[in-house]
mmCIF file of C-alpha atoms in Angstrom:
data_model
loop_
_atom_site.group_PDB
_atom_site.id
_atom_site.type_symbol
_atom_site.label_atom_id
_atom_site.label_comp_id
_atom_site.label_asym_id
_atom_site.label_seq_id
_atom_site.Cartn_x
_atom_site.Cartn_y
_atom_site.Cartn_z
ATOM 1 C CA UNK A 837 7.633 9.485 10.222
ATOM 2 C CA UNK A 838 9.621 9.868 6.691
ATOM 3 C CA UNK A 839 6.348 11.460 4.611
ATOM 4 C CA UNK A 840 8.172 12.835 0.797
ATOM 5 C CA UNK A 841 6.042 11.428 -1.404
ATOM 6 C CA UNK A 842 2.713 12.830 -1.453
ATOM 7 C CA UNK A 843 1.319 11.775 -5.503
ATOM 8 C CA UNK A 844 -0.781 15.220 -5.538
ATOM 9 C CA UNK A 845 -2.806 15.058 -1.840
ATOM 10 C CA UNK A 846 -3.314 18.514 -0.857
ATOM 11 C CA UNK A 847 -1.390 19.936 1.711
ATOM 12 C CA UNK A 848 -4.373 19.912 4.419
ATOM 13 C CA UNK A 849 -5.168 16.138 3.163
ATOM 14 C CA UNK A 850 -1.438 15.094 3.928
ATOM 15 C CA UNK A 851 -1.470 17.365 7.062
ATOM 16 C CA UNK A 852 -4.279 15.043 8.242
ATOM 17 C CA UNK A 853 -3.404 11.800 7.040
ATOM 18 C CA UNK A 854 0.100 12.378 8.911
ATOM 19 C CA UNK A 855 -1.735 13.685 11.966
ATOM 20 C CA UNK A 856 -3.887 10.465 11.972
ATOM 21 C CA UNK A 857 -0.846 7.999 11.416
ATOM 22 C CA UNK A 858 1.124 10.118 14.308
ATOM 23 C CA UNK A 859 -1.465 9.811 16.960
ATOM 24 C CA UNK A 860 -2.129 6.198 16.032
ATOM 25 C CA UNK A 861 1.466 5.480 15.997
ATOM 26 C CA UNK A 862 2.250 7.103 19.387
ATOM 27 C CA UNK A 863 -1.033 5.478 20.649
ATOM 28 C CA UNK A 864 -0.081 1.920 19.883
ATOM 29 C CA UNK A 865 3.284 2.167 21.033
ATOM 30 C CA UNK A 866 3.181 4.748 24.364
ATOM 31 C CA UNK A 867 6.350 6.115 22.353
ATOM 32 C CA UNK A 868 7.268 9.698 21.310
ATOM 33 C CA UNK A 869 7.646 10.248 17.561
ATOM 34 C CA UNK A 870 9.649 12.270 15.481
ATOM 35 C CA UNK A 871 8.778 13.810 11.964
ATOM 36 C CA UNK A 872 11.475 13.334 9.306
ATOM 37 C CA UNK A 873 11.506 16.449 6.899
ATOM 38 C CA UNK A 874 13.883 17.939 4.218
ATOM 39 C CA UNK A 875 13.682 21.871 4.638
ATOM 40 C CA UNK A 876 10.823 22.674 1.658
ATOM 41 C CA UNK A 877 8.398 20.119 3.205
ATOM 42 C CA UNK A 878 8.898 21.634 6.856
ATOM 43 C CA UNK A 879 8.501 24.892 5.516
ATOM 44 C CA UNK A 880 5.829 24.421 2.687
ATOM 45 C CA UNK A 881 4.022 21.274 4.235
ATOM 46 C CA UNK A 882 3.627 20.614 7.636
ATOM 47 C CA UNK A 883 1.285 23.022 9.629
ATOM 48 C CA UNK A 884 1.865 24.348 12.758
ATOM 49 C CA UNK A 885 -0.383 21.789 14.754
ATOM 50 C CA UNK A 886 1.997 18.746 13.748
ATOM 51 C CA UNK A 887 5.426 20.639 14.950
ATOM 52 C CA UNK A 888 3.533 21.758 18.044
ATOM 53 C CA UNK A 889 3.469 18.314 18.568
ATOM 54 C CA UNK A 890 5.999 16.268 17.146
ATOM 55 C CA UNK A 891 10.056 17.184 17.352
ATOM 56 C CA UNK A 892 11.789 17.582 13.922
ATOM 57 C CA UNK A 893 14.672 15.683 12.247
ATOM 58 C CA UNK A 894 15.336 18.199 9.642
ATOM 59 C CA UNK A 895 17.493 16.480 6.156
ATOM 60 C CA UNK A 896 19.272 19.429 4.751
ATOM 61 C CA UNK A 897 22.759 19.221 2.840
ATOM 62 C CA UNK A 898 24.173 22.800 3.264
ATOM 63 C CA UNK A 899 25.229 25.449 6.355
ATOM 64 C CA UNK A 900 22.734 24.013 9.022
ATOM 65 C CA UNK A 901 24.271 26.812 11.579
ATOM 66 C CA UNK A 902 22.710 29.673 9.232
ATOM 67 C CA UNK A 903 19.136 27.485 9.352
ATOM 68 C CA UNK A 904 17.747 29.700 12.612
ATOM 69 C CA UNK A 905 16.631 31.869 10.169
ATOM 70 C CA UNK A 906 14.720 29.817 8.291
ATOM 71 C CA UNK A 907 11.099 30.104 8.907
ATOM 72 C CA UNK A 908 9.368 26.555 9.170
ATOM 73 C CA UNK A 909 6.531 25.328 10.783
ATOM 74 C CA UNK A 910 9.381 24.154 13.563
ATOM 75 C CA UNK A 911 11.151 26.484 15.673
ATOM 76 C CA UNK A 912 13.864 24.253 16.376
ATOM 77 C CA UNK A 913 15.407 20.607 15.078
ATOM 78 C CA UNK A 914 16.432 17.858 17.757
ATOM 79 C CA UNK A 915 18.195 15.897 14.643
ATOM 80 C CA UNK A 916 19.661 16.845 10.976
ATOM 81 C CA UNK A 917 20.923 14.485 8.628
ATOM 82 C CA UNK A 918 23.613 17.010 7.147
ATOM 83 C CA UNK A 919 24.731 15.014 4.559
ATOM 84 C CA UNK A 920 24.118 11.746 2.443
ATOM 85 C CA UNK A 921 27.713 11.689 1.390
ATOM 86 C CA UNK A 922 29.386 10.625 4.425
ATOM 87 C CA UNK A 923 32.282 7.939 4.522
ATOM 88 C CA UNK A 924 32.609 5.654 7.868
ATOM 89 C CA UNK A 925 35.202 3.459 7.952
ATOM 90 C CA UNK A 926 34.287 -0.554 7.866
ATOM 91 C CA UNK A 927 31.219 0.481 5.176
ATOM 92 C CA UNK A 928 31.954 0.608 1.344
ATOM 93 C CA UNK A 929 30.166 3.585 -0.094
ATOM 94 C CA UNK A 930 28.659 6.453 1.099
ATOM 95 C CA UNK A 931 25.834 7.259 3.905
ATOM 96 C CA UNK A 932 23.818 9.136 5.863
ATOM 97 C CA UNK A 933 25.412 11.397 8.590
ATOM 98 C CA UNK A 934 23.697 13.106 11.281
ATOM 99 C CA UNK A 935 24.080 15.517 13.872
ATOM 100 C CA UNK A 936 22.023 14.551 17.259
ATOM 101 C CA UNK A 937 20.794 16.798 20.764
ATOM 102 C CA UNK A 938 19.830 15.030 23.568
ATOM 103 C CA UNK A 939 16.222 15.271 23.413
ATOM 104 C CA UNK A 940 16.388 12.760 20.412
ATOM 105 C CA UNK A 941 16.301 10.148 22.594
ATOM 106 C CA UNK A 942 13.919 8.378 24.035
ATOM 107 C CA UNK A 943 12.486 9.364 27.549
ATOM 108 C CA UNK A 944 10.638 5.568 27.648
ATOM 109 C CA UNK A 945 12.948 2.917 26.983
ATOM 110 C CA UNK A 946 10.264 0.257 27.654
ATOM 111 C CA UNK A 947 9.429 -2.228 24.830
ATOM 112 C CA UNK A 948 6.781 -1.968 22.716
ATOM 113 C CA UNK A 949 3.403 -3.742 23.290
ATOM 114 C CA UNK A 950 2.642 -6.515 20.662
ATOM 115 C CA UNK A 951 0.282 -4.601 18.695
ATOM 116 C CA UNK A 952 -1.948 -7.436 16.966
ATOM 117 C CA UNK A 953 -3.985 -6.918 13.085
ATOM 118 C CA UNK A 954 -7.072 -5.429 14.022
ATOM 119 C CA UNK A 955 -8.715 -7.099 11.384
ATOM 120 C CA UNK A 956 -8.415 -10.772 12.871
ATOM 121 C CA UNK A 957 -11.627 -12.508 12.119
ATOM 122 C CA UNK A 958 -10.232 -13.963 8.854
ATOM 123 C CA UNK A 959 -10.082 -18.185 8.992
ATOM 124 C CA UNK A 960 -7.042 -18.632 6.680
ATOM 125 C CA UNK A 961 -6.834 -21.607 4.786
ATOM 126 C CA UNK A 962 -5.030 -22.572 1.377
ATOM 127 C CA UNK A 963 -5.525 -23.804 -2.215
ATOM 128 C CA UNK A 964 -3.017 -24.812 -5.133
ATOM 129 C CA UNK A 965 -2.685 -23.003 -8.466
ATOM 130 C CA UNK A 966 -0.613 -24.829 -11.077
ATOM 131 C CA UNK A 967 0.983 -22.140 -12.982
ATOM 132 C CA UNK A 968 0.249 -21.874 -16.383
ATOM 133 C CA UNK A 969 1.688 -20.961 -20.171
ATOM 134 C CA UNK A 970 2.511 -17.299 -20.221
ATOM 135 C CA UNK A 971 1.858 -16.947 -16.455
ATOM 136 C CA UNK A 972 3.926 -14.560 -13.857
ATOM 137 C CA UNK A 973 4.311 -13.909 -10.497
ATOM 138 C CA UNK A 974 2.355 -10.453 -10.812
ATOM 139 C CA UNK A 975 -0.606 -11.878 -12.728
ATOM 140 C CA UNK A 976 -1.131 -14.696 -10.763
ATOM 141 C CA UNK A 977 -1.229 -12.067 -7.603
ATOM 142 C CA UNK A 978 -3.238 -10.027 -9.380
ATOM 143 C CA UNK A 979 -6.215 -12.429 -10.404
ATOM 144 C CA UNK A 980 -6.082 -13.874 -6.509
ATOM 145 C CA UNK A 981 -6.065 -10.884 -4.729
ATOM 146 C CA UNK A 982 -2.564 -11.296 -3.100
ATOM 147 C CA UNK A 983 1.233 -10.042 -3.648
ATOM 148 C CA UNK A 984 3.801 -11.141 -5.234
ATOM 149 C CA UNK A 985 5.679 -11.262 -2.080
ATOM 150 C CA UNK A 986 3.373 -13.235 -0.544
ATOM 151 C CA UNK A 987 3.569 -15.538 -3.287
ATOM 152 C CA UNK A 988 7.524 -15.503 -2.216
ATOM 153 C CA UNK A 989 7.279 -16.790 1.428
ATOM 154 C CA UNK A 990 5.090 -18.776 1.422
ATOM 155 C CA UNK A 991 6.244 -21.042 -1.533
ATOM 156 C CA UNK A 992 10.036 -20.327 -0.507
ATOM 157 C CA UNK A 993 10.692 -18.963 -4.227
ATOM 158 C CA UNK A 994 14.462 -17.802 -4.720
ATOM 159 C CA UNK A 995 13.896 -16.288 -8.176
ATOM 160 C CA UNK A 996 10.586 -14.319 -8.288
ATOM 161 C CA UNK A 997 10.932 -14.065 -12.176
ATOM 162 C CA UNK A 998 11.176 -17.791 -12.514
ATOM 163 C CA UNK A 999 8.040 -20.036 -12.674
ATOM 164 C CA UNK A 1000 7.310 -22.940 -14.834
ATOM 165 C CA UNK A 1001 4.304 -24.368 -16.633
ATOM 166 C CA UNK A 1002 3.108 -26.807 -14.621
ATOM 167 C CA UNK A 1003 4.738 -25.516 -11.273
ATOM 168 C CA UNK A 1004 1.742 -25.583 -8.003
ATOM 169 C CA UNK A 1005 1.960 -22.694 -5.880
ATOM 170 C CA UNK A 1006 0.184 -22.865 -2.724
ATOM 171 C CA UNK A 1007 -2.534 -19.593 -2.655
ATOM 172 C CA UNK A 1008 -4.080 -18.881 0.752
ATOM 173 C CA UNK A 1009 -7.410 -17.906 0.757
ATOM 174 C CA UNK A 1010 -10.055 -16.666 2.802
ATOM 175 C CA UNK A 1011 -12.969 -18.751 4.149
ATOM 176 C CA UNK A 1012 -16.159 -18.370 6.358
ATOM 177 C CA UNK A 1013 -17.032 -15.372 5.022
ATOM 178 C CA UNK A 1014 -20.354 -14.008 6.472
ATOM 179 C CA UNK A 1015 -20.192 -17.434 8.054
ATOM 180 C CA UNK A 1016 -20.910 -19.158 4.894
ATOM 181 C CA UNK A 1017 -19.069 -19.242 1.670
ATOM 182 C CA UNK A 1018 -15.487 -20.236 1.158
ATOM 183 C CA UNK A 1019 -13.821 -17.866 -1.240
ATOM 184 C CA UNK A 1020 -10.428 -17.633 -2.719
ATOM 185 C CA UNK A 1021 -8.493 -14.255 -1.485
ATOM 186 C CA UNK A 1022 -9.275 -12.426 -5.109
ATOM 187 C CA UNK A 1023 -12.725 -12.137 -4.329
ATOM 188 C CA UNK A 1024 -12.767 -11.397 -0.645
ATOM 189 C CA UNK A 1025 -9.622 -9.814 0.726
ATOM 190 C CA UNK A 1026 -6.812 -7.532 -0.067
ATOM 191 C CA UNK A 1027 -3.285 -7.300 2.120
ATOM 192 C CA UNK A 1028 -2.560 -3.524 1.900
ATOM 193 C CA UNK A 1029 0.438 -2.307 0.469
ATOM 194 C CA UNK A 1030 2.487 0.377 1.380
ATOM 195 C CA UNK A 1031 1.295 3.861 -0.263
ATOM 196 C CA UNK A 1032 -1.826 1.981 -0.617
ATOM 197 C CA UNK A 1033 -5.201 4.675 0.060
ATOM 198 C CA UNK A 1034 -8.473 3.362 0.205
ATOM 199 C CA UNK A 1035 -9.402 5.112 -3.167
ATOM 200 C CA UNK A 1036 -6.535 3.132 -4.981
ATOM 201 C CA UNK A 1037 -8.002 -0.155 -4.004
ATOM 202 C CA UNK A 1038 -11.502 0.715 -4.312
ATOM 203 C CA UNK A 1039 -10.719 1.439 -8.242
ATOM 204 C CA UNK A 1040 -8.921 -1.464 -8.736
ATOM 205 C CA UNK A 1041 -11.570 -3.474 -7.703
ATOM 206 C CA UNK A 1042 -14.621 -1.625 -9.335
ATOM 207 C CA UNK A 1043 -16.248 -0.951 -5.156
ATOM 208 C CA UNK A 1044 -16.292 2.493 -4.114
ATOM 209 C CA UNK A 1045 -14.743 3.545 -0.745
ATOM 210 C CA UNK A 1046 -17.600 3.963 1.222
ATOM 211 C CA UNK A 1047 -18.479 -0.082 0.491
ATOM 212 C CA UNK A 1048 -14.796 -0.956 1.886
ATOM 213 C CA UNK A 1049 -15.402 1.429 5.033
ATOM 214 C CA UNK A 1050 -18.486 0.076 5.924
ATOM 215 C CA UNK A 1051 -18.040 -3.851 5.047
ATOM 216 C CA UNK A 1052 -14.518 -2.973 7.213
ATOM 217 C CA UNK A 1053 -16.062 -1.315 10.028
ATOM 218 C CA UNK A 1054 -13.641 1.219 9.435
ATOM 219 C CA UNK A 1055 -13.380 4.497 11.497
ATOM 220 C CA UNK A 1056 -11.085 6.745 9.517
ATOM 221 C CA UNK A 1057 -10.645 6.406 5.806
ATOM 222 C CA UNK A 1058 -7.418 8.083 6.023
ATOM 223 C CA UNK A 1059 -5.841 5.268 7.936
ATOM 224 C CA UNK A 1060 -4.992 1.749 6.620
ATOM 225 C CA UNK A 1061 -1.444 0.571 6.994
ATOM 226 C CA UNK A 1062 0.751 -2.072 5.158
ATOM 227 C CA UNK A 1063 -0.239 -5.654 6.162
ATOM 228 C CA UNK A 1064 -3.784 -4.641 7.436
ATOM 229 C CA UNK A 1065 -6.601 -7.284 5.077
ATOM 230 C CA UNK A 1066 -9.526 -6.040 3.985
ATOM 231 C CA UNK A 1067 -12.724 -7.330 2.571
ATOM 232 C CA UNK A 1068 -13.322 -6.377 -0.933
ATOM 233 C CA UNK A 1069 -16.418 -7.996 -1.468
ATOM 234 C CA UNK A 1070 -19.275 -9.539 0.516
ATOM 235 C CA UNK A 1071 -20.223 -13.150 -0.464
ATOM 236 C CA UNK A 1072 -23.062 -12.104 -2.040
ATOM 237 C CA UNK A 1073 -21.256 -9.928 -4.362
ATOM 238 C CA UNK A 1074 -24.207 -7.558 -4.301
ATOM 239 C CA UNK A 1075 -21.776 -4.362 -3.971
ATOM 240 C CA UNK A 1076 -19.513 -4.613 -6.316
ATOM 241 C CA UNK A 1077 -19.420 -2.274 -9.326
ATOM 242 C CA UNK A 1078 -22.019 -3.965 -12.510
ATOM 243 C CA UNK A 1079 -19.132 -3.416 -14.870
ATOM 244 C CA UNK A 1080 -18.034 -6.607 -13.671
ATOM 245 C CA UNK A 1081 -20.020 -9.655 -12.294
ATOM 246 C CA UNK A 1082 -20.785 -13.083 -12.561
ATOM 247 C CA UNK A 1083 -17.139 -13.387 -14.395
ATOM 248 C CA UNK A 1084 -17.835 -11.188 -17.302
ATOM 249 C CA UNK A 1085 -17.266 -7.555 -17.856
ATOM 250 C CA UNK A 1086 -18.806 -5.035 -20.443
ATOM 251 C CA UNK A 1087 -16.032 -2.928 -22.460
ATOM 252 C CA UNK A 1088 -15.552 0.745 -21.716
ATOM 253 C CA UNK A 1089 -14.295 3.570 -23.498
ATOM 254 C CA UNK A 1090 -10.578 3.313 -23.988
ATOM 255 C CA UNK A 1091 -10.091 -0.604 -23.245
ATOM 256 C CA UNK A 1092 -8.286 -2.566 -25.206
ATOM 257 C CA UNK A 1093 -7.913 -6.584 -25.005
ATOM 258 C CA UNK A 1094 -4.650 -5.967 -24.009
ATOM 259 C CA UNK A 1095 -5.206 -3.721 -20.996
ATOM 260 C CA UNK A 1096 -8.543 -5.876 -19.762
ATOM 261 C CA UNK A 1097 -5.769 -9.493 -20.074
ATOM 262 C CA UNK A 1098 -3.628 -6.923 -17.895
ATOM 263 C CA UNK A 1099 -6.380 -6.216 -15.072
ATOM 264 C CA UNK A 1100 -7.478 -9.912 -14.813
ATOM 265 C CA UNK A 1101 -4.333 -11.765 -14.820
ATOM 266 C CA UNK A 1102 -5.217 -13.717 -17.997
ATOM 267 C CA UNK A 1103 -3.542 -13.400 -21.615
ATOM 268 C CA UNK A 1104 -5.480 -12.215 -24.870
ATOM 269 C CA UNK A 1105 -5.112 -15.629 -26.285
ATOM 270 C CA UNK A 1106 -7.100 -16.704 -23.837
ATOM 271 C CA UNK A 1107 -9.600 -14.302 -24.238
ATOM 272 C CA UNK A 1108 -9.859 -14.495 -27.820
ATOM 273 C CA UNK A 1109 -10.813 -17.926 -27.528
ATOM 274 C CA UNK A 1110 -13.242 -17.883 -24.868
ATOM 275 C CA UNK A 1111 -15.116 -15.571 -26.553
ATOM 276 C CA UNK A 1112 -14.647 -16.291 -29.900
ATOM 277 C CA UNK A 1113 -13.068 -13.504 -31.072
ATOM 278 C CA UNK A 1114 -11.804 -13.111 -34.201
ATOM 279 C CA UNK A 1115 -9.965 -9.653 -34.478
ATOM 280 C CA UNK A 1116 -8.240 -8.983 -31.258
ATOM 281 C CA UNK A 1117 -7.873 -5.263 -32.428
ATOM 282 C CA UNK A 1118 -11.139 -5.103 -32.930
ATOM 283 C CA UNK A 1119 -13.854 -4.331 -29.356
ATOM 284 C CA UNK A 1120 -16.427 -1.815 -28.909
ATOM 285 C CA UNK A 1121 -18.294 -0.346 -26.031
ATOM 286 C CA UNK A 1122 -20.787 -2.386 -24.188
ATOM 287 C CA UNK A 1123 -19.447 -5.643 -25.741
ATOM 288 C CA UNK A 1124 -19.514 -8.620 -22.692
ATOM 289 C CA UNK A 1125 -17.120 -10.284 -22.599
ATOM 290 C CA UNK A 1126 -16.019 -13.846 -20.340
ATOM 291 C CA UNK A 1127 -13.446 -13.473 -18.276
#
């Protein structure tokens, strides 16, 4: 596990999400698992209950023979990357080097059991969307609920920045919802990303987290991993935030046609027209707007 980036989540919050992720990861995969630290995060970060149980592969760039007096949460490292500097012959440029023991290695050399997406009730199925004037990759992911990569493979794109008025790209969607309705993807799931939390999506859709967990069946809201789907909505809407609903969406403090165009995928020419608009500078609070 290679956990640096932590975007303000308190030490016992990233001490539990990595304790979750650990166990799940070792769970899945009968493997043993190894935490991947520079020095600071070993000492500062990780408590005592994750080195009792997971080995260390330290990164630090100085003496590593003076580091037994160094208190961490470890007591020992099995690996340390010593350097990022290192030349190997047959590779232009530089790269990691590391310095191994034995009990690096595996004690299981078994393969790993196909581990299948829990969530696996979803009947895919796919529309067209012919790109329009002004369009991109990222705002046409963005108003169906998808990513840009996914956009990628499955209309074998070469050029991600290069679309065309009048192009059709092929949008999966999501149907049988509930058993009933057939929605596109923007309204009903969302692929996780990585350094996705459930708060992040929750605000970007206008649910809360507790609507996700419970429409997900979801057992710890600490734990959602790149590729997993998730409902966003139910088909009969009746969760989602009132700010938006029923394809309009009431102005709040600080918006500005420009930053609503941004959240929806759409431009502010097309705005402006669909509502008539005739200062774009010009919205106040509580104004509804079409989207």
């Amino acid at each position: 596990m290679d956990y640096e980036v932590f975007g303000g989540v308190s030490v016992e919050e990233s001490n539990n999400i990595a304790q979750v992720f650990l166990e799940t990861v070792r769970r899945l995969t009968n493997k043993d698992i190894i935490v991947y630290s520079d020095l600071s995060n070993a000492r500062d970060r990780f408590n005592r209950n994750i080195a009792n149980n997971y080995e260390l592969w330290l990164a630090y760039y100085g003496d590593y023979n003076d580091l037994t007096n160094v208190e961490t949460s470890w007591d020992r490292w099995i690996g340390i990357q010593y350097t990022d500097r290192g030349i190997v012959s047959g590779i232009r440029g530089n790269v990691d080097r590391d310095l191994y023991t034995e009990s690096i290695f595996l004690s299981d050399t078994g393969t790993i059991p196909n581990i299948d997406n829990p969530v696996t009730d979803f009947n895919t199925q796919d529309t067209t969307y012919t790109v329009q004037r002004g369009d991109t990759l990222y705002s046409i992911a963005r108003r169906f609920g998808t990513t840009v990569q996914e956009l990628v493979d499955i209309n074998n794109i070469s050029n991600p920045n290069l679309i065309f008025p009048g192009q059709v790209l092929r949008i999966l969607t999501n149907s049988t919802v509930n058993g009933s309705e057939t929605r596109g993807t923007g309204d009903i799931i969302y692929t996780v990303q990585r350094g996705n939390t459930l708060s992040q999506i929750a605000n970007t859709y206008g649910v809360t987290v507790s609507h996700i967990v419970e429409i997900n069946d979801i057992e710890n809201p600490n734990l959602i991993f790149p590729g997993e789907k998730l409902r966003i909505t139910e088909s009969n809407n009746q969760n989602l935030n009132p700010v938006v609903q029923n394809n309009f969406y009431t102005v709040q403090r600080g918006d500005t046609l420009s930053s609503i165009a941004r959240r929806y995928g759409v431009t502010v020419r097309y705005l402006v027209n669909l509502n008539g608009i005739t200062n774009p500078n010009l919205i106040y609070v509580g104004q509804v707007l079409k989207i």
